Short mmCIF file of N, CA, C and O in Angstrom, two decimals:
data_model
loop_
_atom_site.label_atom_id
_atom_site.label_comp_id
_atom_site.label_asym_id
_atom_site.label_seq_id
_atom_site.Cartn_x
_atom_site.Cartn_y
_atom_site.Cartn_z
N UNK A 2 -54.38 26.08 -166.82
CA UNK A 2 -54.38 24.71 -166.32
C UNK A 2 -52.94 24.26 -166.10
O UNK A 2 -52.00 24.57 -166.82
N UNK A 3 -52.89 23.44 -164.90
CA UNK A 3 -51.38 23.35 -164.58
C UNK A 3 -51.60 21.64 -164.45
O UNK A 3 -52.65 21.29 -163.89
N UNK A 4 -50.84 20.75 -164.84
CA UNK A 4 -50.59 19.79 -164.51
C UNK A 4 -49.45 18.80 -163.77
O UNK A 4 -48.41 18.85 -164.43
N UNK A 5 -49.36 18.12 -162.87
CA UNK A 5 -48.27 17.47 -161.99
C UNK A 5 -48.69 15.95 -161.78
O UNK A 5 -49.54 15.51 -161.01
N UNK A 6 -47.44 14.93 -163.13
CA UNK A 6 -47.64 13.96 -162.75
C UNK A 6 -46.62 13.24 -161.60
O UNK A 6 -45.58 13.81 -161.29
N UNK A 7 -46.95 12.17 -161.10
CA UNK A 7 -46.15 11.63 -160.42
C UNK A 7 -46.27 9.97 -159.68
O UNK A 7 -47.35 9.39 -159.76
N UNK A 8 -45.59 9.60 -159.27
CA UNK A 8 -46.29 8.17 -159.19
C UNK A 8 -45.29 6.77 -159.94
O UNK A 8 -45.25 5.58 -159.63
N UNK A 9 -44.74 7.36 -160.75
CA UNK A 9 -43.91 6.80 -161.37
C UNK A 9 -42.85 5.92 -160.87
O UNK A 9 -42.18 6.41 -159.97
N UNK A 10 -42.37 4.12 -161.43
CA UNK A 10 -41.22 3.87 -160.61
C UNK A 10 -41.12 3.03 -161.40
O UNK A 10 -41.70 3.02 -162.48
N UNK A 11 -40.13 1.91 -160.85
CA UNK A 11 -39.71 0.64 -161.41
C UNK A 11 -40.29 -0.64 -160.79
O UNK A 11 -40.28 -0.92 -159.59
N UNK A 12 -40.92 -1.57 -162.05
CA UNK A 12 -41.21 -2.66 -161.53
C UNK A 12 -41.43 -3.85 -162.14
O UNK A 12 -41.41 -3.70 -163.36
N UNK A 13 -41.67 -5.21 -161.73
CA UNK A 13 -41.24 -6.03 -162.36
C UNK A 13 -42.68 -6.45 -163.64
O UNK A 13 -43.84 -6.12 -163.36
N UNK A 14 -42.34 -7.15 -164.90
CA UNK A 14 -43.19 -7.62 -165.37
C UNK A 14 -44.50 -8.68 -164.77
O UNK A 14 -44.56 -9.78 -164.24
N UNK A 15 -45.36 -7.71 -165.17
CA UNK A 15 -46.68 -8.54 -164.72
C UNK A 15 -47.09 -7.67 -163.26
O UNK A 15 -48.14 -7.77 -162.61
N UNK A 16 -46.09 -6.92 -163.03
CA UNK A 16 -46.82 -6.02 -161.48
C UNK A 16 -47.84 -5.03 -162.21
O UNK A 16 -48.31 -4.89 -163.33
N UNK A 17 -47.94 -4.24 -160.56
CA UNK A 17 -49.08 -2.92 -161.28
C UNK A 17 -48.37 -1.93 -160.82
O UNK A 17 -47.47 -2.13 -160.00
N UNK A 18 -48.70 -0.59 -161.33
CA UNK A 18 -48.56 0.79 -160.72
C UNK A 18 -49.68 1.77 -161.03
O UNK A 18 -50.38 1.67 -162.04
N UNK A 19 -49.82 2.70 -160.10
CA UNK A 19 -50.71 3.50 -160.38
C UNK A 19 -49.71 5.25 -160.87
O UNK A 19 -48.57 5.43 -160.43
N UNK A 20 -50.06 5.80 -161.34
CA UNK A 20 -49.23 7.26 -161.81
C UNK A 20 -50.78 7.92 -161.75
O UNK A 20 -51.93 7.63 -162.10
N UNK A 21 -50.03 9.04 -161.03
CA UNK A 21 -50.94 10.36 -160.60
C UNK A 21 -50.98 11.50 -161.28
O UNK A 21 -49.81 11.83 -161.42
N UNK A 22 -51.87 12.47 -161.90
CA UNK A 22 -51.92 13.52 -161.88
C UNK A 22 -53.02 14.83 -161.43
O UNK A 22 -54.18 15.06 -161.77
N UNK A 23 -52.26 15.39 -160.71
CA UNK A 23 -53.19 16.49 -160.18
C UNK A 23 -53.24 17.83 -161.08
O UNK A 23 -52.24 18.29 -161.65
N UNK A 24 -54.55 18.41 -161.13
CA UNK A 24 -54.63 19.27 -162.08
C UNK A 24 -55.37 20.53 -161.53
O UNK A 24 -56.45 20.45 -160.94
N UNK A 25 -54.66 21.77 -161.78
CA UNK A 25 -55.73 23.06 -161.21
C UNK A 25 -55.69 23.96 -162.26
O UNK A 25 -54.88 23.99 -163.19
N UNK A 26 -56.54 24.61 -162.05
CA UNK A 26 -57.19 25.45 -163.04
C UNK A 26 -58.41 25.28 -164.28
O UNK A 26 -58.80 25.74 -165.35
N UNK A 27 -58.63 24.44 -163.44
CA UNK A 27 -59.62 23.61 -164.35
C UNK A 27 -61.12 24.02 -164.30
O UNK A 27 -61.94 23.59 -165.11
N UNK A 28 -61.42 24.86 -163.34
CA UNK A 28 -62.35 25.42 -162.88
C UNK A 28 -63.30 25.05 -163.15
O UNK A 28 -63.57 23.98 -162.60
N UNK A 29 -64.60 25.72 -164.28
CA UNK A 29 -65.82 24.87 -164.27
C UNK A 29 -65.95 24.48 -166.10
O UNK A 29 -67.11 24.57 -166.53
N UNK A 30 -65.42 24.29 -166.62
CA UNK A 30 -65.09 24.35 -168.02
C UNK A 30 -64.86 22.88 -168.14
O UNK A 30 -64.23 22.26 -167.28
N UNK A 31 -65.44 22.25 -169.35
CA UNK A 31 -65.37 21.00 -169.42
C UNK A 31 -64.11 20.53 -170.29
O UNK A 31 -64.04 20.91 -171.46
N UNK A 32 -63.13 19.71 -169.75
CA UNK A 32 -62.28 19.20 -169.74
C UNK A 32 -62.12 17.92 -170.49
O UNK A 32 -63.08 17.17 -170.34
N UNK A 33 -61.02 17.39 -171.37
CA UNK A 33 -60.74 16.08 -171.81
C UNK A 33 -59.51 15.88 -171.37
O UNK A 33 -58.65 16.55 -171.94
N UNK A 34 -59.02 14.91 -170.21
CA UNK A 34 -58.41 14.60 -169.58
C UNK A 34 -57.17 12.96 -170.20
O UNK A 34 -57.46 11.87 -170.70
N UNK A 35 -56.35 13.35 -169.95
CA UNK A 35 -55.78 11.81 -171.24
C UNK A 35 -54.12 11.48 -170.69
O UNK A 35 -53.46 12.44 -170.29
N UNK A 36 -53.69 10.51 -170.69
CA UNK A 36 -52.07 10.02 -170.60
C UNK A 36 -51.18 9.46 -171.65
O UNK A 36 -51.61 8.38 -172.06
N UNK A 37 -50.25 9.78 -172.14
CA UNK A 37 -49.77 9.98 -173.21
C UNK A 37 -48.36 8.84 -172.62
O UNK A 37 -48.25 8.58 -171.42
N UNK A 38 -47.58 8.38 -173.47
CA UNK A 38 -46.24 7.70 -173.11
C UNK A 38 -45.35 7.86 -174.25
O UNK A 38 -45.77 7.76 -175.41
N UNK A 39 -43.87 8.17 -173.90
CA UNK A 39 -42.87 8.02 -175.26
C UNK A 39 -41.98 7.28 -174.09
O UNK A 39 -41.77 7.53 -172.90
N UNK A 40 -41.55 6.19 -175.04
CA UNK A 40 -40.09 5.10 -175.13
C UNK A 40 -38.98 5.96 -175.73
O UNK A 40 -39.14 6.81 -176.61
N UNK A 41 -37.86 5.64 -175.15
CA UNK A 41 -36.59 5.86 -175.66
C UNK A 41 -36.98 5.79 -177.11
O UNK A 41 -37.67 4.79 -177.31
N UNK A 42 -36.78 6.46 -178.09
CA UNK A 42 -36.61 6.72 -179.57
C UNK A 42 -37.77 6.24 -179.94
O UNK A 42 -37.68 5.54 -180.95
N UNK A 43 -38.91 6.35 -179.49
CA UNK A 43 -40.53 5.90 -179.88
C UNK A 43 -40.95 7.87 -180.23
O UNK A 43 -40.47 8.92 -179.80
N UNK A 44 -41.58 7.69 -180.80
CA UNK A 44 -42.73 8.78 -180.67
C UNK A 44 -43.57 8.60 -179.91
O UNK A 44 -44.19 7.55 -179.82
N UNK A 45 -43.82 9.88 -179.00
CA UNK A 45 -44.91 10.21 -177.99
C UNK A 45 -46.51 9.41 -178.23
O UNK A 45 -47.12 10.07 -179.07
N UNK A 46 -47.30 8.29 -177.78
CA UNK A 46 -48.44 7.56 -178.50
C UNK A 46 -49.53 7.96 -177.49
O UNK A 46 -49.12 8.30 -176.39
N UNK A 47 -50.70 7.97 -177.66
CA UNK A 47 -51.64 7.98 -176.93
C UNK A 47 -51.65 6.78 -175.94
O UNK A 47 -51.29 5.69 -176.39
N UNK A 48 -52.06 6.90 -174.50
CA UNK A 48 -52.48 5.62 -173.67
C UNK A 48 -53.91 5.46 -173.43
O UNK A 48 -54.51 4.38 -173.51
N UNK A 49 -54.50 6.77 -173.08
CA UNK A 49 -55.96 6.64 -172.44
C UNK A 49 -56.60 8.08 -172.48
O UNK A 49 -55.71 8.81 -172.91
N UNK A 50 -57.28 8.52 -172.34
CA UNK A 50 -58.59 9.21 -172.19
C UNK A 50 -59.60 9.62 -171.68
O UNK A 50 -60.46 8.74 -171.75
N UNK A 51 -59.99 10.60 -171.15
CA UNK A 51 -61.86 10.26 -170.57
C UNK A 51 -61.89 11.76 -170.54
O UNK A 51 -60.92 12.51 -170.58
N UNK A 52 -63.29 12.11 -170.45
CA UNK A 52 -64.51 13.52 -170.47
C UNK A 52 -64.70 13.82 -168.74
O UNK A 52 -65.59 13.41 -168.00
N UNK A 53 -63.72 14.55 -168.47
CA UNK A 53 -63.61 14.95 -166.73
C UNK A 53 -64.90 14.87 -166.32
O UNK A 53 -65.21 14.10 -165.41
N UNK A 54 -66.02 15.84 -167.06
CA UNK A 54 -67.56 15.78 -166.43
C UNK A 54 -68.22 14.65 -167.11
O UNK A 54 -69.09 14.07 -166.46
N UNK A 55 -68.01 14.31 -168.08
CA UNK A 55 -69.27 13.67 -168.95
C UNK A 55 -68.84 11.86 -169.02
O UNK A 55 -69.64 11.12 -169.60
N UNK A 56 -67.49 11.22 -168.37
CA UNK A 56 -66.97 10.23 -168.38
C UNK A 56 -66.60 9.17 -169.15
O UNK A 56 -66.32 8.06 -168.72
N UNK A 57 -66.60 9.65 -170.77
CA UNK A 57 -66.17 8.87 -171.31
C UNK A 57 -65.23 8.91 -171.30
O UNK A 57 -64.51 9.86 -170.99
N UNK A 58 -64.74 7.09 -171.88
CA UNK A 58 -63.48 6.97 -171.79
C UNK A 58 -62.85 6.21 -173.21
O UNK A 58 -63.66 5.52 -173.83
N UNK A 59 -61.41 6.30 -173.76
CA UNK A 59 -61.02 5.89 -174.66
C UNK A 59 -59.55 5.14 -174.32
O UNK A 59 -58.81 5.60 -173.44
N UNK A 60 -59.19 3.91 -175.12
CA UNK A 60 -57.95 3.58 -174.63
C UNK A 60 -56.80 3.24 -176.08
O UNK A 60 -57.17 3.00 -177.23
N UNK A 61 -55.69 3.29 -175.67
CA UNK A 61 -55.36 2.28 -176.73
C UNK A 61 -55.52 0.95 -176.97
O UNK A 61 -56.02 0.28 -176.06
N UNK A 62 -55.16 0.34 -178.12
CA UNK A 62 -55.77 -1.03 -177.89
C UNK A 62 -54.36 -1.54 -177.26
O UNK A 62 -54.44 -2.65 -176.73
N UNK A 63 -53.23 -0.98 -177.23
CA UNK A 63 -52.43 -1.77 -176.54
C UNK A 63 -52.59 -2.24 -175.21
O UNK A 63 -52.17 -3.37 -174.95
N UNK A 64 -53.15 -1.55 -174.29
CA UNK A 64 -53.30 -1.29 -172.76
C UNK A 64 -54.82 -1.60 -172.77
O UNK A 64 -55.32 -1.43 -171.66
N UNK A 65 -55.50 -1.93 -173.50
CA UNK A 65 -57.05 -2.21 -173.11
C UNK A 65 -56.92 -3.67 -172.59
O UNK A 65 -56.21 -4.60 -172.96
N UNK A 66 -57.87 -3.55 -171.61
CA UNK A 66 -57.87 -4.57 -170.64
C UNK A 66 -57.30 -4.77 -169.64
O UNK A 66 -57.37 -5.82 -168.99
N UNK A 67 -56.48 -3.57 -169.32
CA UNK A 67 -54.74 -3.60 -168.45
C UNK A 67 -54.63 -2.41 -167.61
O UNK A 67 -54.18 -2.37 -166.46
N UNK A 68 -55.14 -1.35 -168.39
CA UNK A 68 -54.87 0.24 -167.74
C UNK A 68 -56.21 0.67 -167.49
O UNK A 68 -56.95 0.41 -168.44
N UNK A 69 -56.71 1.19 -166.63
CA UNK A 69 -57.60 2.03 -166.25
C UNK A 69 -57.04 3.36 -165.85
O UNK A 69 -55.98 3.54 -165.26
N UNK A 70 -57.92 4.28 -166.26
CA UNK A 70 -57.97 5.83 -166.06
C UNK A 70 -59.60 6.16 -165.08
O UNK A 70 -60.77 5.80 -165.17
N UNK A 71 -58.84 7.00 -164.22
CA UNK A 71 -60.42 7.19 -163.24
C UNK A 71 -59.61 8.87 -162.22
O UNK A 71 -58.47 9.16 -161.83
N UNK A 72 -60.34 9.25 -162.20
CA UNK A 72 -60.33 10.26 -161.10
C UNK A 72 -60.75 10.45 -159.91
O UNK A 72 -61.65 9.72 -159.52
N UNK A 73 -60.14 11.63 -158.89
CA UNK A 73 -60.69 12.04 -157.58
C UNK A 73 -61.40 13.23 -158.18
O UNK A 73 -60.79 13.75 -159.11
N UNK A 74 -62.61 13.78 -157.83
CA UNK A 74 -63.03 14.93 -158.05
C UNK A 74 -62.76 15.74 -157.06
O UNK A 74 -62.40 16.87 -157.41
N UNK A 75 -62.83 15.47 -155.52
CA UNK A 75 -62.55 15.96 -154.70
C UNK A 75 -60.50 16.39 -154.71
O UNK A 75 -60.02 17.07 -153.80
N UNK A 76 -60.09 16.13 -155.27
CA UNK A 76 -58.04 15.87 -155.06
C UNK A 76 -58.13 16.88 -156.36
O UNK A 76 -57.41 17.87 -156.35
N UNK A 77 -59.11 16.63 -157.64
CA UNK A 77 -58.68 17.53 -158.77
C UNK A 77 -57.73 16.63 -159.39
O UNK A 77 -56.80 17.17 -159.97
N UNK A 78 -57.77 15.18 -159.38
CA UNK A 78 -56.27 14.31 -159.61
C UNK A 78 -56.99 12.81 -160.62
O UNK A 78 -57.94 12.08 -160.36
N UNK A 79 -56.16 12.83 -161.66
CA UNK A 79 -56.52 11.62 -162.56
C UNK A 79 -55.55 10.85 -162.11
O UNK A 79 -54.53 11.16 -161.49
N UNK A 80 -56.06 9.43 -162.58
CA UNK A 80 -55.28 8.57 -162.01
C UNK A 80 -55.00 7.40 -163.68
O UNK A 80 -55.89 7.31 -164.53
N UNK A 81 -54.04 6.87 -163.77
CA UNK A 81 -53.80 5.63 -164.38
C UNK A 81 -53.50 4.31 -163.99
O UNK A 81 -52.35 3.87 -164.06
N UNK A 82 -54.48 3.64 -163.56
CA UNK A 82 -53.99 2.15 -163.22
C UNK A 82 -53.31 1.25 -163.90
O UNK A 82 -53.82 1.14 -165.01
N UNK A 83 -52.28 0.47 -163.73
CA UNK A 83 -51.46 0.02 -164.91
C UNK A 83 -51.64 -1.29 -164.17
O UNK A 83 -51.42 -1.44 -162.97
N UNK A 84 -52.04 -2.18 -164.99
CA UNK A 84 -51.80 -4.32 -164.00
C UNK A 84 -51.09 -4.89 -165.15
O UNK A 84 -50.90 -4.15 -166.12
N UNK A 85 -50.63 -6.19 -165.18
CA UNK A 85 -50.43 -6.98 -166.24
C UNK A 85 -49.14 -6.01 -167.06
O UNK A 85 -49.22 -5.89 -168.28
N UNK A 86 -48.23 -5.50 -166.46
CA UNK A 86 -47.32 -4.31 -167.08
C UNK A 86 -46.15 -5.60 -167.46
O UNK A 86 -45.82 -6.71 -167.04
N UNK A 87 -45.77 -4.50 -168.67
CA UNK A 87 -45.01 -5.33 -169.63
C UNK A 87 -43.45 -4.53 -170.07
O UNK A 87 -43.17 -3.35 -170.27
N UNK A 88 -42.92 -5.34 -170.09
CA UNK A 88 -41.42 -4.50 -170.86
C UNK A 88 -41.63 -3.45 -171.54
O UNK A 88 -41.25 -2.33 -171.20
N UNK A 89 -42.39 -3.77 -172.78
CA UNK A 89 -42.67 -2.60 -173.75
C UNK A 89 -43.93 -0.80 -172.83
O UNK A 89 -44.39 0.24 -173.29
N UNK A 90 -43.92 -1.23 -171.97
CA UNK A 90 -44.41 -0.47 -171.18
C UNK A 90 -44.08 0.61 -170.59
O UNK A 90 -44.82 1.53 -170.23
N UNK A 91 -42.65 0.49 -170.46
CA UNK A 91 -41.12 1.09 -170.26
C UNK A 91 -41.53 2.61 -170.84
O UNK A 91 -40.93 2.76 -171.90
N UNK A 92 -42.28 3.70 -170.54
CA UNK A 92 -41.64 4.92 -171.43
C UNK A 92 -41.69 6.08 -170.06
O UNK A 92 -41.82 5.62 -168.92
N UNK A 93 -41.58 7.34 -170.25
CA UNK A 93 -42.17 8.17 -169.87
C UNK A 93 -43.66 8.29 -170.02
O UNK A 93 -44.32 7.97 -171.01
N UNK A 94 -44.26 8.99 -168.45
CA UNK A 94 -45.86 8.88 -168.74
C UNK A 94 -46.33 10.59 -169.04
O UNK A 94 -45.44 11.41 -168.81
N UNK A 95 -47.24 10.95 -169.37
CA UNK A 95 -47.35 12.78 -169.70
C UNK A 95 -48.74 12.70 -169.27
O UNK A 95 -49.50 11.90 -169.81
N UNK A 96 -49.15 13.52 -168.28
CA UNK A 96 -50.60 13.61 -168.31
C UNK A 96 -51.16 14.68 -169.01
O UNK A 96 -50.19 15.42 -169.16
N UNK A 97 -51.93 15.11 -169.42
CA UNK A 97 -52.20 16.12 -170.70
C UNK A 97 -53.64 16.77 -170.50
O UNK A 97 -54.41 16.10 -169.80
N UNK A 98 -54.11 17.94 -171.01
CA UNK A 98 -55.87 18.19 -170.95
C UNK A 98 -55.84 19.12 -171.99
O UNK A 98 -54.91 19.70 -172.56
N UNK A 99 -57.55 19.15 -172.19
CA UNK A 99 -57.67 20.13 -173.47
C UNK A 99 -58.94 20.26 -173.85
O UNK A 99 -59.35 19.27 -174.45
N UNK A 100 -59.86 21.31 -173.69
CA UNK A 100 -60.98 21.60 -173.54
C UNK A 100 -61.70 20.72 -174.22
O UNK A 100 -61.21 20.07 -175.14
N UNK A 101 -63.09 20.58 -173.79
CA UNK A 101 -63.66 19.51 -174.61
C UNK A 101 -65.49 20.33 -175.44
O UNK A 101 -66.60 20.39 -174.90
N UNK A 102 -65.18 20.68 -176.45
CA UNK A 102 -66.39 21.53 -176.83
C UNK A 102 -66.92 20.65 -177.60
O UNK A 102 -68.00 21.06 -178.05
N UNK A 103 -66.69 19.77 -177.91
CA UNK A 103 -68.00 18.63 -178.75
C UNK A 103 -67.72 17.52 -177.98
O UNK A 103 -66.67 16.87 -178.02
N UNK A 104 -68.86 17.29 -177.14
CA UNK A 104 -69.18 16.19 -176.03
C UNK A 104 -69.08 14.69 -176.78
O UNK A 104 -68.74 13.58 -176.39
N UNK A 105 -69.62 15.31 -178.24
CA UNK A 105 -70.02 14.16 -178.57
C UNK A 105 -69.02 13.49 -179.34
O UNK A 105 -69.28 12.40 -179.83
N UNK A 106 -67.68 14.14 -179.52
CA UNK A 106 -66.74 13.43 -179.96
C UNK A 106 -65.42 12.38 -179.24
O UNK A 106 -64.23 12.57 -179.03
N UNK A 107 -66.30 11.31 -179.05
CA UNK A 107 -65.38 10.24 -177.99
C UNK A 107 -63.62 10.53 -178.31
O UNK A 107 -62.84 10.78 -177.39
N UNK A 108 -63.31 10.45 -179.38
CA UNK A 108 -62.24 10.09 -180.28
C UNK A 108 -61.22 10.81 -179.90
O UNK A 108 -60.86 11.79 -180.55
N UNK A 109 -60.65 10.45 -178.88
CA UNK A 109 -60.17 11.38 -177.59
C UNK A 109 -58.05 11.11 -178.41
O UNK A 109 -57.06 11.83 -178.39
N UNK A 110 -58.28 10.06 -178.84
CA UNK A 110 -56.86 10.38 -179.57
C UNK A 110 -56.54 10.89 -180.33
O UNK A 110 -55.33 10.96 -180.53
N UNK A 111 -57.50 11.56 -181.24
CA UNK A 111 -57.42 12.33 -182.54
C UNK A 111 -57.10 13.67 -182.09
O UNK A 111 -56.57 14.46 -182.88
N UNK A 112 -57.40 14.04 -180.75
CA UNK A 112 -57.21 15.27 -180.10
C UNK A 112 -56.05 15.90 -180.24
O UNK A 112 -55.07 15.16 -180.33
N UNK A 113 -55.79 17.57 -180.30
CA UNK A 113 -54.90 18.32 -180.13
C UNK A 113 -54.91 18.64 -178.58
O UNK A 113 -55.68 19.47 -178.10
N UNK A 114 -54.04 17.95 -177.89
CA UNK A 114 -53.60 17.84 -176.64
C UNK A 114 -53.54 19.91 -176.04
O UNK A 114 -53.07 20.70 -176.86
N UNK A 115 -53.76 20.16 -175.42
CA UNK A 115 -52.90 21.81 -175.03
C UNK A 115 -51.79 21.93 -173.75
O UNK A 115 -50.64 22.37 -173.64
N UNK A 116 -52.98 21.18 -172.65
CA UNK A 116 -52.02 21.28 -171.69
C UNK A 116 -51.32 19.99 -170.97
O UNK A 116 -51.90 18.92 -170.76
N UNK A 117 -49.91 20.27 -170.60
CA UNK A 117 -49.19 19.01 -170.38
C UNK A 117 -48.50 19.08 -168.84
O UNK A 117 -48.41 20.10 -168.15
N UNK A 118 -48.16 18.11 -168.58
CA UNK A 118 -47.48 17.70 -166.92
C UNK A 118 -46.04 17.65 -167.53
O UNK A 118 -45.89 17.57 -168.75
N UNK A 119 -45.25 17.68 -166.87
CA UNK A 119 -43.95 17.23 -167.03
C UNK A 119 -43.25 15.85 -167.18
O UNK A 119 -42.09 15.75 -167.57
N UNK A 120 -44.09 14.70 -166.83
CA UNK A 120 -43.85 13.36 -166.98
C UNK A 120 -43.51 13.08 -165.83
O UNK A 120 -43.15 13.79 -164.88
N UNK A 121 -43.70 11.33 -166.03
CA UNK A 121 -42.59 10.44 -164.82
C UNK A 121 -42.74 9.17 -165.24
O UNK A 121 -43.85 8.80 -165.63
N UNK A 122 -41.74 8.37 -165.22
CA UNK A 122 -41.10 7.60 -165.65
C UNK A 122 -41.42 6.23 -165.41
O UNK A 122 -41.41 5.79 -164.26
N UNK A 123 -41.75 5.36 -166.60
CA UNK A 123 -42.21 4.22 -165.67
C UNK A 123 -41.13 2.98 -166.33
O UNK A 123 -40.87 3.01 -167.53
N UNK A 124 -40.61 1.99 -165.51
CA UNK A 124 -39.81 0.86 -165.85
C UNK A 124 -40.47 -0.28 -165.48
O UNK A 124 -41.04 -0.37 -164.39
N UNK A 125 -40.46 -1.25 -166.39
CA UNK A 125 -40.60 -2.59 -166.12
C UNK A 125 -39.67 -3.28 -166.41
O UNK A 125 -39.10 -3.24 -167.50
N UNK A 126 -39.34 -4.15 -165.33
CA UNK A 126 -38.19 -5.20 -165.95
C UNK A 126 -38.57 -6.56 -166.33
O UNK A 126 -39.44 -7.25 -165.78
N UNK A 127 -37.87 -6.87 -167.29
CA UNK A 127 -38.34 -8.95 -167.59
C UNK A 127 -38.04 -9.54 -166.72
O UNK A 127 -38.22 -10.75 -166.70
#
């Protein structure tokens, strides 16, 4: 599995952005699909989540209500919608995957992440 995020930029508080990632190798194997963020001297935190085939989804509570995660099936490409963006919002974004063999475990942040994108960068200014 290869991942490529991108999408990333600068913008003002209270705008939106969307950040992309396209993913291959994903073939027919069921997938947990997720976006990750680290701040300058933060540790790497969970953002969001979802079950590529089965669609659940998980968020942090920081970004709930704010970020949506959704995909193209046809592109092979997750998406993160970001509205209502905030200073503290500021980090690098990582798109991430990692097989998903118990359907039934939503708890998509507790996950051992495997595969990762390289990041891209998101700024908000006050």
């Amino acid at each position: 599995v290869q991942l490529q995020a991108s999408g990333g930029g600068l913008v003002q508080a209270g705008g939106s952005l969307r950040v992309s990632c396209a993913a291959t190798g994903l073939g027919f194997s069921r997938y947990v699909m997720g976006w990750f963020r680290q701040a300058p001297g933060k540790e790497r935190e969970f953002v969001a989540a979802f079950s590529w085939i089965g669609g659940s989804t998980a968020y942090a509570d920081s970004v709930k209500g704010r970020f949506t995660i959704s995909k193209d099936n046809a592109k092979s490409t997750m998406y993160l919608q970001m509205n209502s963006l905030k200073p503290e919002d500021t980090a690098i974004y990582y798109c991430a995957a990692v097989r998903e063999f118990v359907p039934e475990n939503t708890d998509y942040s507790s996950y051992a992440f495997d595969y990762w994108g390289q990041g891209t960068q998101v700024t908000v200014s006050s």
